Amino acid sequence: MIFFTVMQIKTQEELFKGPVKIKYLTEKGIKVSKILSGEKIKVMFDGEITRKKDIVEIKGKIFVDKVVECVRCLDEFYANASDVINIYLKPSYLIPDEEEIELKIEDLDDDFYEGEEMDFYSYIISLGESIVPSYNLCSENCRGICKNCGENLNKNKCRCHLERASEPKTMDLFFQKQKN
C-alpha cells in the first residue's frame, strides 16, 4: 500500500513561487512580509494569508511605489500609496446567478478566484496597482505643458507668446491686451 502526503504551504516562499493549489494553504495562516516587483511597480505586503475551507482571507498593510505619468506635464515619477486590506477570496461558484444583486458594505471586501489554483504574487501586484490613484501630479506646483507648443513649463519657459506676438496679424491684438 502506498501513501501520499499532501504538502501544506506554510511559508511565504512557497506561497509566492507561482500558482498554488488553494486546498494546500495551511489553515493556521501564513505570516507574510514580502516585497514584490512587477513592471514599473514595487509592492510590499505585510500581513497574513489564511484559509478556511475554500475561502482565503488576505489581511494586512500594503505599500506601493509605482512609476506613473503626471497628468499635467506628462513626466514620469514614483507615486507612493498605502492601504489596509482585508479581502475574502471566494471560489467563483459562490458568485450569485442573479443579474441584479444588492451589494452590502461587507461584499466590497470580496473577490473571486477561478479553478483550484491561484497566483498570489500576481494577485498582490494587482492589488497594489488598484490602490494607486489614476490622477497623479508630480508636484502641487506643476505648471504642465504649453497648449500651443507642448513645452514642459516646469523645465523651460515657453516662447510661443513672443513668437505669436511678432506675427503681423496678432501684433495688434497683443498690444491691445497689453494696454488693457
C-alpha positions as MATLAB code, in Angstrom:
seq = 'MIFFTVMQIKTQEELFKGPVKIKYLTEKGIKVSKILSGEKIKVMFDGEITRKKDIVEIKGKIFVDKVVECVRCLDEFYANASDVINIYLKPSYLIPDEEEIELKIEDLDDDFYEGEEMDFYSYIISLGESIVPSYNLCSENCRGICKNCGENLNKNKCRCHLERASEPKTMDLFFQKQKN';
ca = [
       0.000    0.000    0.000;
       1.385    3.446   -0.996;
       0.559    6.578    0.991;
       0.910   10.076   -0.394;
       1.430   13.032    1.847;
      -0.112   16.282    0.735;
       2.303   19.137    1.067;
       0.912   22.042    3.045;
       2.013   25.513    2.016;
       3.302   27.063    5.227;
       5.860   29.703    4.188;
       5.751   32.875    2.146;
       8.446   31.477   -0.173;
       6.189   28.547   -1.075;
       3.198   30.872   -1.416;
       4.827   33.246   -3.915;
       6.777   30.812   -6.113;
       3.956   30.568   -8.686;
       0.382   29.287   -8.902;
      -0.516   27.200   -5.847;
      -3.463   24.983   -5.091;
      -5.819   26.709   -2.672;
      -6.517   23.484   -0.795;
      -2.824   23.206    0.146;
      -2.780   26.515    2.027;
      -2.456   25.913    5.732;
      -5.487   26.888    7.793;
      -3.178   28.216   10.519;
      -2.249   31.124    8.275;
       0.966   32.320    6.725;
       2.657   35.446    8.019;
       3.875   37.491    5.085;
       6.349   40.350    4.894;
       7.481   40.468    1.296;
       8.473   42.923   -1.417;
       7.139   42.011   -4.848;
       8.213   43.640   -8.107;
       6.365   43.995  -11.375;
       6.763   46.214  -14.409;
       7.259   49.761  -13.054;
       5.854   48.814   -9.635;
       7.109   47.609   -6.245;
       4.650   46.326   -3.675;
       5.378   45.480   -0.064;
       2.781   43.373    1.695;
       2.924   42.895    5.449;
       0.131   40.732    6.792;
      -1.337   37.266    6.848;
      -2.997   34.886    4.412;
      -5.303   32.245    5.879;
      -7.725   29.661    4.503;
     -10.974   28.316    5.895;
     -12.306   25.610    3.605;
     -12.442   27.250    0.146;
     -12.288   30.868    1.348;
      -8.938   32.651    1.557;
      -8.543   35.759    3.700;
      -5.825   38.285    2.887;
      -5.355   40.908    5.562;
      -2.605   43.346    6.312;
      -0.991   46.529    5.079;
       0.124   47.134    1.514;
       2.688   49.750    0.443;
       3.182   50.671   -3.222;
       5.805   52.563   -5.257;
       4.689   52.840   -8.869;
       6.012   54.746  -11.864;
       3.151   56.945  -13.089;
       2.743   59.822  -15.509;
       1.896   63.333  -14.317;
      -1.457   64.401  -15.763;
      -0.210   67.968  -16.319;
       3.363   67.727  -17.657;
       3.441   64.034  -18.711;
       6.753   63.378  -16.877;
       7.149   60.011  -15.162;
       7.708   59.874  -11.403;
       7.215   57.491   -8.473;
       3.840   57.698   -6.746;
       3.512   56.176   -3.279;
       0.352   54.739   -1.782;
      -0.573   52.502    1.116;
      -3.731   50.886    2.390;
      -5.011   48.406    4.929;
      -6.649   45.457    3.209;
      -8.968   42.712    4.359;
     -10.120   40.672    1.369;
     -12.005   37.401    1.205;
     -11.224   35.337   -1.894;
     -14.091   33.003   -2.646;
     -14.430   30.337   -5.320;
     -16.281   31.518   -8.425;
     -19.127   29.040   -7.854;
     -20.221   31.328   -4.982;
     -20.928   34.227   -7.373;
     -24.698   34.836   -7.311;
     -26.520   33.915  -10.530;
     -28.955   36.801  -10.289;
     -28.494   39.598  -12.818;
     -29.048   42.338  -10.258;
     -27.946   41.913   -6.690;
     -27.929   44.374   -3.853;
     -24.421   44.821   -2.506;
     -23.834   45.218    1.184;
     -20.821   47.082    2.540;
     -19.141   43.806    3.557;
     -19.490   42.493   -0.030;
     -16.989   45.098   -1.207;
     -14.225   43.123    0.508;
     -14.999   40.000   -1.542;
     -13.155   38.834   -4.628;
     -13.393   35.565   -6.521;
     -10.966   33.058   -7.973;
     -11.390   30.548  -10.800;
     -10.307   26.935  -10.581;
      -8.234   25.312   -7.863;
      -5.052   27.375   -8.194;
      -4.101   30.957   -7.574;
      -1.004   33.026   -8.269;
      -0.684   35.139   -5.107;
       2.335   37.014   -6.482;
       0.287   38.394   -9.404;
      -2.744   38.978   -7.199;
      -0.833   41.112   -4.666;
       0.776   43.094   -7.526;
      -2.701   43.789   -8.991;
      -3.932   44.891   -5.550;
      -1.016   47.315   -5.454;
      -1.940   48.634   -8.910;
      -5.506   49.254   -7.756;
      -4.638   51.465   -4.770;
      -2.523   53.981   -6.700;
      -4.767   56.873   -7.776;
      -5.281   57.330  -11.513;
      -4.916   61.135  -11.252;
      -1.300   61.891  -10.314;
       0.625   65.158  -10.120;
       4.425   65.246   -9.946;
       4.010   68.206   -7.564;
       1.270   70.570   -6.441;
       3.145   73.356   -8.254;
       3.333   71.518  -11.590;
       2.848   74.054  -14.386;
       2.074   71.457  -17.062;
       2.798   71.810  -20.753;
       2.140   74.680  -23.154;
      -1.103   74.170  -25.063;
       0.459   75.553  -28.240;
       3.983   74.148  -28.482;
       3.984   71.324  -25.908;
       6.951   72.701  -23.941;
       7.199   71.381  -20.380;
       6.765   74.589  -18.387;
       8.460   73.060  -15.328;
      11.725   72.766  -17.270;
      11.724   75.640  -19.769;
       9.972   78.921  -20.457;
       7.596   78.835  -23.359;
       8.381   81.238  -26.192;
       5.061   80.853  -28.010;
       3.622   84.189  -26.863;
       6.750   86.001  -28.090;
       6.710   84.264  -31.472;
       2.966   84.798  -31.942;
       3.229   88.451  -30.936;
       5.755   89.081  -33.709;
       3.306   87.905  -36.390;
       1.650   90.899  -38.133;
      -1.924   89.585  -37.709;
      -1.613   89.073  -33.981;
       0.578   92.069  -33.118;
      -2.382   94.444  -32.895;
      -4.281   92.040  -30.616;
      -1.191   91.501  -28.488;
      -0.672   95.237  -27.937;
      -4.397   95.769  -27.274;
      -4.247   93.190  -24.470;
      -1.122   94.842  -23.063;
      -2.957   98.206  -22.814;
      -5.988   96.710  -21.028;
];
